Amino acid sequence: MAIRITDVRAIATAPQGINLLVVKVETNQPGLYGLGCATFAYRHLAVQCVVEQYLKPLLVGRDAEAIEELWQLMHQNAYWRNGPIENNAISGVDMALWDLKGKLAGMPLYQLFGGAVRAGVPVYRHAEGRDLAELVDSIAHWRAQGVQHIRCQSGGYGGGGFGPAPARAAEGAPEGIYLEPRAYVRDTVALFDALRSQVGFEVELVHDVHERLPPADALRLAQQLEPYALFFLEDAVPLEQGDWLRRLRAQTSTPLAQGELFNHPLEWRTLIAERLIDFIRVHPSQLGGITPTRKLQLFAEQYGVRTAWHGPGDQSPVGHAANIHMDLAARNFGIQEWSGTEPPNFVIQELRGSGNALLDVFPGLPECRGGHVYPSGRPGLGVDLDEAEAARYPCSAGVTTWTQTRLLDGSLALP
Ligand code: MG
């Protein structure tokens, strides 16, 4: 009997104060459903609308096992394609269909990708401090747990919190997060110089520019960081300035990781084919789910470019699990960002139940032990969703402030 799709719902929940969106695809087989990540935290209502108003009518009654056919059907159905809202909506369905496929096979999803080529998935964790001493403490905390790759940031991504313009800004400059790119380059080089002298070279360090520099300054930063042997420099140039990577590549030996904002195959094809980056770093739901991300991974393998999938707090545990299953089976795996089951430090955790609201809503979330993450071992993605728990943490659709980054003259800069 064919397995038919009977319902498609997009469930919004914010157990850590961050909007998460998970798609549940139900079938005509009792109890058989799949879950997928459709999280676009800052436009979740728009994605929810696409899933429930447009994709559900398109999909109900169709063969739930025909993943490739349904991905293409969704992708071309609106004619205009490759946008973040549409891609995240498609991802929710796509990952849910892969989850279903694994449940049907009775296997964890990585088995369907060819089986595990590694025992655990090495991750990098995020260390942050207001000054060097705090950062060194944070690095020591992770190393004590066995973490070998650590991303080091001081003062966020080169700016403080959202608030009034500093006194030295232009008169009348609006509220924002104020960036000073030249000072950020100087401070970051001094920071890594001090870090290496304190923690040595036995730990791998990563740094994220988060697109916040003009390309010429990004090049200078990459050059000046060479003595400190970074594992990679993340998103050194903005999405729209990918051509600059050719110049960075020619002029610095610092390894480059790029792509957490990528939407479209043309954004990465040349970067990989010409080996202009060392690590391809995309947000899988932003690409449209597991189907296009696996194609990208296999394409990158041919060129010796390694993976470093985005794994931030504004991604659901279902999305994290998808990353881990792809990582386990990828020959060209590089590293996995892991934001953990701990709440981000800017959110007050509600202590109850398991002591972690995220785990109450998403039982089966992959576990991080030491410096490695392991899947739950259950069929499919292995993560479930407790809808009653999820309903206890409603999302909000307020104005996003962390993306309102500005320069001292008051003009907007990329976040
Ligand atoms: Mg990043």
Coordinates of C-alpha atoms and ligand atoms in Angstrom, one line a residue:
M1 CA 0.0 0.0 0.0
A2 CA 1.4 3.4 -1.0
I3 CA 2.3 5.7 1.8
R4 CA 0.3 8.9 1.2
I5 CA 0.7 12.3 2.8
T6 CA -2.4 13.2 4.8
D7 CA -1.4 16.4 6.6
V8 CA 1.4 18.9 6.7
R9 CA 1.6 21.3 9.7
A10 CA 4.2 23.9 10.7
I11 CA 4.6 24.0 14.5
A12 CA 6.2 27.1 16.1
T13 CA 7.8 26.9 19.5
A14 CA 10.4 29.0 21.4
P15 CA 11.6 26.9 24.4
Q16 CA 14.7 29.1 24.7
G17 CA 13.2 32.3 23.6
I18 CA 14.3 31.8 20.0
N19 CA 11.5 31.2 17.4
L20 CA 11.8 27.6 16.0
L21 CA 9.6 26.2 13.3
V22 CA 9.2 22.4 12.7
V23 CA 7.2 20.8 10.0
K24 CA 5.3 17.6 10.8
V25 CA 4.3 15.5 7.8
E26 CA 1.6 12.9 8.6
T27 CA 0.7 9.8 6.5
N28 CA -2.1 7.3 6.0
Q29 CA 0.0 4.8 8.1
P30 CA -1.1 5.1 11.8
G31 CA 1.6 6.7 13.9
L32 CA 4.0 7.2 10.9
Y33 CA 5.1 10.8 10.6
G34 CA 8.3 12.8 9.9
L35 CA 9.7 16.0 11.3
G36 CA 11.8 18.6 9.5
C37 CA 13.4 22.0 10.4
A38 CA 11.9 25.0 8.7
T39 CA 13.4 27.5 11.2
F40 CA 13.8 31.1 9.9
A41 CA 13.6 32.6 13.3
Y42 CA 13.1 36.2 12.2
R43 CA 10.3 35.5 9.7
H44 CA 8.7 32.4 11.1
L45 CA 5.1 33.4 10.4
A46 CA 5.9 33.8 6.6
V47 CA 7.4 30.3 6.5
Q48 CA 4.5 28.9 8.4
C49 CA 2.1 30.5 5.9
V50 CA 4.0 29.0 2.9
V51 CA 4.0 25.5 4.5
E52 CA 0.3 25.4 5.5
Q53 CA -1.3 27.5 2.8
Y54 CA 0.7 26.5 -0.2
L55 CA 2.7 23.3 0.3
K56 CA 0.1 21.4 2.2
P57 CA -2.5 21.6 -0.6
L58 CA 0.2 20.7 -3.1
L59 CA 1.4 17.6 -1.1
V60 CA -1.7 16.0 0.5
G61 CA -2.4 12.7 -1.2
R62 CA 1.0 12.3 -2.8
D63 CA 3.5 9.5 -2.4
A64 CA 5.5 10.3 0.8
E65 CA 8.4 8.1 -0.4
A66 CA 9.1 10.1 -3.5
I67 CA 11.5 12.6 -1.9
E68 CA 13.4 13.8 -5.0
E69 CA 10.2 14.2 -7.0
L70 CA 8.5 16.2 -4.2
W71 CA 11.5 18.4 -3.6
Q72 CA 11.5 19.4 -7.3
L73 CA 7.7 19.8 -7.3
M74 CA 7.9 22.2 -4.3
H75 CA 11.0 24.0 -5.7
Q76 CA 9.4 25.0 -9.0
N77 CA 5.8 25.3 -7.9
A78 CA 5.9 29.0 -7.1
Y79 CA 7.9 29.7 -10.4
W80 CA 10.2 32.2 -8.5
R81 CA 12.6 30.2 -6.4
N82 CA 15.7 30.0 -4.2
G83 CA 14.5 32.5 -1.6
P84 CA 15.0 32.0 2.1
I85 CA 11.2 31.8 3.0
E86 CA 10.4 29.3 0.3
N87 CA 13.6 27.3 0.9
N88 CA 13.0 27.0 4.6
A89 CA 9.4 25.9 4.0
I90 CA 10.6 23.3 1.5
S91 CA 13.3 22.2 4.0
G92 CA 10.7 21.5 6.7
V93 CA 8.9 19.0 4.3
D94 CA 12.1 17.6 2.8
M95 CA 13.7 16.7 6.2
A96 CA 10.4 15.3 7.4
L97 CA 10.3 13.0 4.3
W98 CA 13.9 11.8 5.0
D99 CA 12.9 11.3 8.7
L100 CA 9.9 9.2 7.4
K101 CA 12.2 7.3 5.0
G102 CA 14.5 6.3 7.9
K103 CA 11.6 5.2 10.0
L104 CA 10.3 3.1 7.2
A105 CA 13.7 1.5 6.8
G106 CA 14.1 1.1 10.6
M107 CA 17.5 2.8 10.3
P108 CA 19.1 6.0 11.6
L109 CA 19.3 8.3 8.6
Y110 CA 23.1 8.2 8.2
Q111 CA 22.7 4.6 7.2
L112 CA 20.7 5.6 4.2
F113 CA 23.6 8.0 3.2
G114 CA 26.0 5.1 3.0
G115 CA 26.7 4.5 6.7
A116 CA 28.9 6.2 9.2
V117 CA 32.5 6.9 8.3
R118 CA 33.3 8.2 11.7
A119 CA 32.4 7.2 15.3
G120 CA 31.4 10.6 16.5
V121 CA 31.1 14.1 15.0
P122 CA 33.8 16.6 16.2
V123 CA 32.2 20.0 17.0
Y124 CA 33.4 23.4 17.7
R125 CA 32.0 25.4 20.6
H126 CA 31.7 29.1 21.1
A127 CA 33.8 30.9 23.6
E128 CA 33.1 34.6 24.3
G129 CA 34.3 37.1 26.9
R130 CA 34.3 40.8 27.5
D131 CA 38.1 40.6 27.9
L132 CA 41.0 38.2 27.5
A133 CA 40.7 36.8 31.0
E134 CA 37.0 35.9 30.5
L135 CA 37.8 34.3 27.1
V136 CA 40.7 32.3 28.5
D137 CA 38.3 31.0 31.3
S138 CA 35.7 30.1 28.6
I139 CA 38.3 28.2 26.6
A140 CA 39.4 26.3 29.7
H141 CA 35.8 25.4 30.4
W142 CA 35.4 23.8 27.0
R143 CA 38.8 22.1 27.0
A144 CA 38.1 20.6 30.4
Q145 CA 35.1 18.9 28.7
G146 CA 37.2 17.5 25.9
V147 CA 36.3 20.1 23.2
Q148 CA 39.2 20.5 20.7
H149 CA 37.8 23.2 18.4
I150 CA 36.8 26.5 19.9
R151 CA 35.5 29.7 18.2
C152 CA 36.7 32.7 20.0
Q153 CA 34.9 36.0 19.9
S154 CA 35.3 39.1 22.1
G155 CA 32.4 41.5 22.6
G156 CA 30.0 39.6 20.3
Y157 CA 30.9 39.9 16.6
G158 CA 32.8 43.1 16.9
G159 CA 30.0 45.2 18.4
G160 CA 28.3 45.6 21.7
G161 CA 24.6 45.3 22.5
F162 CA 21.7 47.1 20.8
G163 CA 21.2 50.6 22.3
P164 CA 21.8 54.3 21.8
A165 CA 24.6 55.5 19.5
P166 CA 27.9 56.0 21.4
A167 CA 28.9 59.6 22.2
R168 CA 31.5 59.6 19.4
A169 CA 28.9 58.8 16.8
A170 CA 27.5 61.4 14.5
E171 CA 24.9 63.7 16.1
G172 CA 21.4 62.2 15.5
A173 CA 22.7 58.7 14.8
P174 CA 19.9 56.2 15.6
E175 CA 19.9 53.3 18.0
G176 CA 21.8 50.2 16.9
I177 CA 24.7 47.9 17.4
Y178 CA 27.7 50.1 16.6
L179 CA 30.7 48.7 14.7
E180 CA 34.2 50.1 14.3
P181 CA 35.8 47.8 11.7
R182 CA 39.3 49.2 11.9
A183 CA 39.4 48.9 15.7
Y184 CA 37.9 45.4 15.5
V185 CA 40.8 44.3 13.2
R186 CA 43.4 45.7 15.6
D187 CA 41.7 44.2 18.7
T188 CA 41.2 40.8 17.1
V189 CA 44.8 40.4 16.1
A190 CA 45.9 41.5 19.6
L191 CA 43.4 39.0 21.1
F192 CA 44.7 36.0 19.2
D193 CA 48.3 37.0 19.9
A194 CA 47.5 37.0 23.6
L195 CA 45.4 33.8 23.4
R196 CA 48.1 31.8 21.7
S197 CA 50.6 32.9 24.3
Q198 CA 48.3 31.8 27.1
V199 CA 46.6 28.6 25.7
G200 CA 49.3 27.5 23.2
F201 CA 48.8 25.8 19.9
E202 CA 47.4 22.5 21.1
V203 CA 43.8 23.6 20.7
E204 CA 42.2 24.5 17.4
L205 CA 40.8 28.1 17.3
V206 CA 38.2 29.5 14.9
H207 CA 37.1 33.1 14.5
D208 CA 33.9 34.5 12.9
V209 CA 34.0 37.8 11.1
H210 CA 30.3 37.5 10.5
E211 CA 30.6 39.6 7.3
R212 CA 31.2 42.7 9.4
L213 CA 34.3 44.0 7.6
P214 CA 35.0 45.7 4.2
P215 CA 36.8 43.1 2.1
A216 CA 40.2 45.0 2.2
D217 CA 40.1 44.9 6.0
A218 CA 39.1 41.2 6.0
L219 CA 42.1 40.5 3.9
R220 CA 44.4 42.3 6.2
L221 CA 42.9 40.5 9.2
A222 CA 43.3 37.1 7.5
Q223 CA 47.0 38.0 6.8
Q224 CA 47.7 39.3 10.3
L225 CA 46.1 36.2 11.9
E226 CA 48.4 33.8 10.0
P227 CA 51.0 33.4 12.9
Y228 CA 48.2 32.1 15.1
A229 CA 47.2 29.1 12.9
L230 CA 43.5 29.4 12.9
F231 CA 41.5 26.3 12.0
F232 CA 39.5 28.7 9.8
L233 CA 38.3 32.2 9.5
E234 CA 34.5 32.3 9.1
D235 CA 32.5 34.4 6.7
A236 CA 35.3 36.9 6.1
V237 CA 33.4 38.7 3.3
P238 CA 29.7 39.4 2.8
L239 CA 27.4 37.2 0.7
E240 CA 27.3 39.7 -2.0
Q241 CA 31.2 40.0 -2.2
G242 CA 32.1 36.4 -2.9
D243 CA 34.4 37.5 -5.8
W244 CA 36.8 39.0 -3.2
L245 CA 37.6 35.5 -2.0
R246 CA 39.8 35.1 -5.1
R247 CA 41.9 37.9 -3.8
L248 CA 41.9 36.6 -0.2
R249 CA 42.8 33.1 -1.5
A250 CA 45.8 34.5 -3.4
Q251 CA 47.1 36.6 -0.6
T252 CA 46.7 34.7 2.7
S253 CA 47.3 31.2 4.0
T254 CA 44.6 31.5 6.7
P255 CA 41.9 28.8 5.9
L256 CA 38.6 30.3 4.7
A257 CA 35.1 29.0 5.6
Q258 CA 32.2 30.7 3.8
G259 CA 28.5 30.4 3.3
E260 CA 26.1 30.5 6.2
L261 CA 23.9 32.9 4.2
F262 CA 24.0 31.1 0.9
N263 CA 20.6 30.3 -0.8
H264 CA 21.4 29.5 -4.4
P265 CA 23.7 26.9 -6.1
L266 CA 25.4 29.7 -8.1
E267 CA 26.6 31.2 -4.9
W268 CA 28.9 28.3 -4.1
R269 CA 29.6 26.5 -7.4
T270 CA 32.6 28.7 -8.5
L271 CA 33.9 29.0 -4.9
I272 CA 34.2 25.2 -4.7
A273 CA 35.2 24.4 -8.3
E274 CA 38.0 26.9 -8.2
R275 CA 38.9 25.9 -4.6
L276 CA 38.6 29.5 -3.3
I277 CA 37.4 28.3 0.1
D278 CA 38.5 25.4 2.4
F279 CA 35.2 24.8 4.1
I280 CA 31.7 25.1 2.7
R281 CA 29.5 26.4 5.5
V282 CA 25.8 26.6 4.7
H283 CA 22.6 26.6 6.8
P284 CA 20.9 23.4 5.4
S285 CA 17.3 24.6 5.9
Q286 CA 18.2 27.8 4.0
L287 CA 19.2 25.6 1.1
G288 CA 15.9 23.6 1.1
G289 CA 16.8 20.7 3.4
I290 CA 18.8 17.5 3.3
T291 CA 18.3 16.8 -0.4
P292 CA 20.2 19.9 -1.8
T293 CA 22.7 19.9 1.1
R294 CA 23.7 16.3 0.4
K295 CA 24.2 17.2 -3.3
L296 CA 26.4 20.1 -2.2
Q297 CA 28.4 17.9 0.1
L298 CA 29.1 15.3 -2.6
F299 CA 30.0 18.1 -5.1
A300 CA 32.4 19.6 -2.6
E301 CA 34.0 16.2 -2.0
Q302 CA 35.2 16.1 -5.6
Y303 CA 37.2 19.3 -5.0
G304 CA 38.6 18.6 -1.6
V305 CA 36.5 21.2 0.1
R306 CA 35.3 20.2 3.5
T307 CA 32.0 20.8 5.2
A308 CA 31.2 22.9 8.3
W309 CA 27.4 23.2 8.4
H310 CA 25.9 26.1 10.3
G311 CA 24.6 24.9 13.7
P312 CA 23.4 28.0 15.6
G313 CA 20.9 28.5 18.4
D314 CA 18.4 29.7 15.9
Q315 CA 18.1 26.3 14.3
S316 CA 15.8 23.6 15.7
P317 CA 17.1 20.3 17.3
V318 CA 15.6 18.6 14.2
G319 CA 17.9 20.7 12.0
H320 CA 20.9 19.9 14.3
A321 CA 20.1 16.2 14.0
A322 CA 20.0 16.5 10.2
N323 CA 23.5 18.0 10.3
I324 CA 24.8 15.2 12.5
H325 CA 23.4 12.5 10.2
M326 CA 25.0 14.1 7.1
D327 CA 28.3 14.6 9.0
L328 CA 28.5 11.0 10.1
A329 CA 28.4 9.8 6.5
A330 CA 30.5 12.6 4.8
R331 CA 34.0 11.7 3.6
N332 CA 34.7 15.4 3.2
F333 CA 33.5 16.4 6.7
G334 CA 35.5 19.2 8.3
I335 CA 33.9 20.3 11.5
Q336 CA 30.4 20.9 12.9
E337 CA 29.3 24.0 14.8
W338 CA 27.4 22.9 17.9
S339 CA 25.3 25.4 19.9
G340 CA 24.4 22.8 22.4
T341 CA 21.5 21.9 24.5
E342 CA 22.3 24.6 26.9
P343 CA 20.3 27.8 26.5
P344 CA 22.2 30.8 25.0
N345 CA 23.6 32.9 27.8
F346 CA 21.3 35.8 27.0
V347 CA 18.2 33.7 27.7
I348 CA 17.0 32.9 31.2
Q349 CA 16.4 29.1 31.4
E350 CA 13.2 27.9 32.9
L351 CA 14.3 25.2 35.3
R352 CA 11.8 22.4 35.4
G353 CA 11.2 19.0 34.0
S354 CA 14.5 17.7 32.7
G355 CA 16.0 21.0 33.6
N356 CA 16.2 22.0 30.0
A357 CA 13.1 23.2 28.1
L358 CA 14.6 22.3 24.8
L359 CA 15.0 18.7 25.7
D360 CA 11.4 18.6 27.0
V361 CA 10.1 19.8 23.7
F362 CA 12.5 17.8 21.5
P363 CA 13.3 14.4 23.2
G364 CA 16.0 12.5 21.3
L365 CA 18.2 15.6 20.6
P366 CA 21.7 14.4 19.6
E367 CA 24.0 14.4 22.6
C368 CA 27.4 16.1 22.9
R369 CA 29.9 14.2 25.0
G370 CA 33.4 15.5 25.2
G371 CA 34.2 17.1 21.9
H372 CA 31.9 14.8 19.8
V373 CA 28.2 14.6 19.1
Y374 CA 26.3 11.3 18.7
P375 CA 22.8 10.7 17.3
S376 CA 20.1 9.1 19.4
G377 CA 20.3 5.8 17.5
R378 CA 16.6 5.8 16.7
P379 CA 15.3 5.4 13.2
G380 CA 15.2 8.5 10.9
L381 CA 16.5 11.7 12.4
G382 CA 15.9 10.3 15.9
V383 CA 14.4 13.5 17.3
D384 CA 10.7 13.8 18.4
L385 CA 8.5 16.7 19.1
D386 CA 6.2 16.9 22.2
E387 CA 3.5 19.2 20.9
A388 CA 1.9 19.8 24.3
E389 CA 5.3 20.9 25.6
A390 CA 5.9 23.0 22.5
A391 CA 2.7 24.9 23.0
R392 CA 3.9 26.1 26.4
Y393 CA 6.6 28.2 24.6
P394 CA 4.8 30.5 22.2
C395 CA 6.9 32.4 19.6
S396 CA 6.8 36.2 19.2
A397 CA 7.1 38.2 16.0
G398 CA 8.7 41.4 17.3
V399 CA 11.1 43.7 15.6
T400 CA 14.6 42.1 15.2
T401 CA 17.3 44.4 16.7
W402 CA 20.5 42.4 16.5
T403 CA 20.6 42.9 12.7
Q404 CA 20.5 46.7 13.1
T405 CA 24.2 47.2 12.9
R406 CA 25.6 50.6 12.2
L407 CA 28.8 52.6 11.7
L408 CA 29.7 55.7 13.6
D409 CA 28.3 58.0 11.0
G410 CA 24.9 56.3 11.6
S411 CA 24.7 54.4 8.4
L412 CA 23.7 50.7 8.4
A413 CA 26.4 48.0 8.0
L414 CA 25.8 44.3 7.4
P415 CA 25.1 42.3 10.6
Ligands
MG1 MG 29.0 32.4 11.5

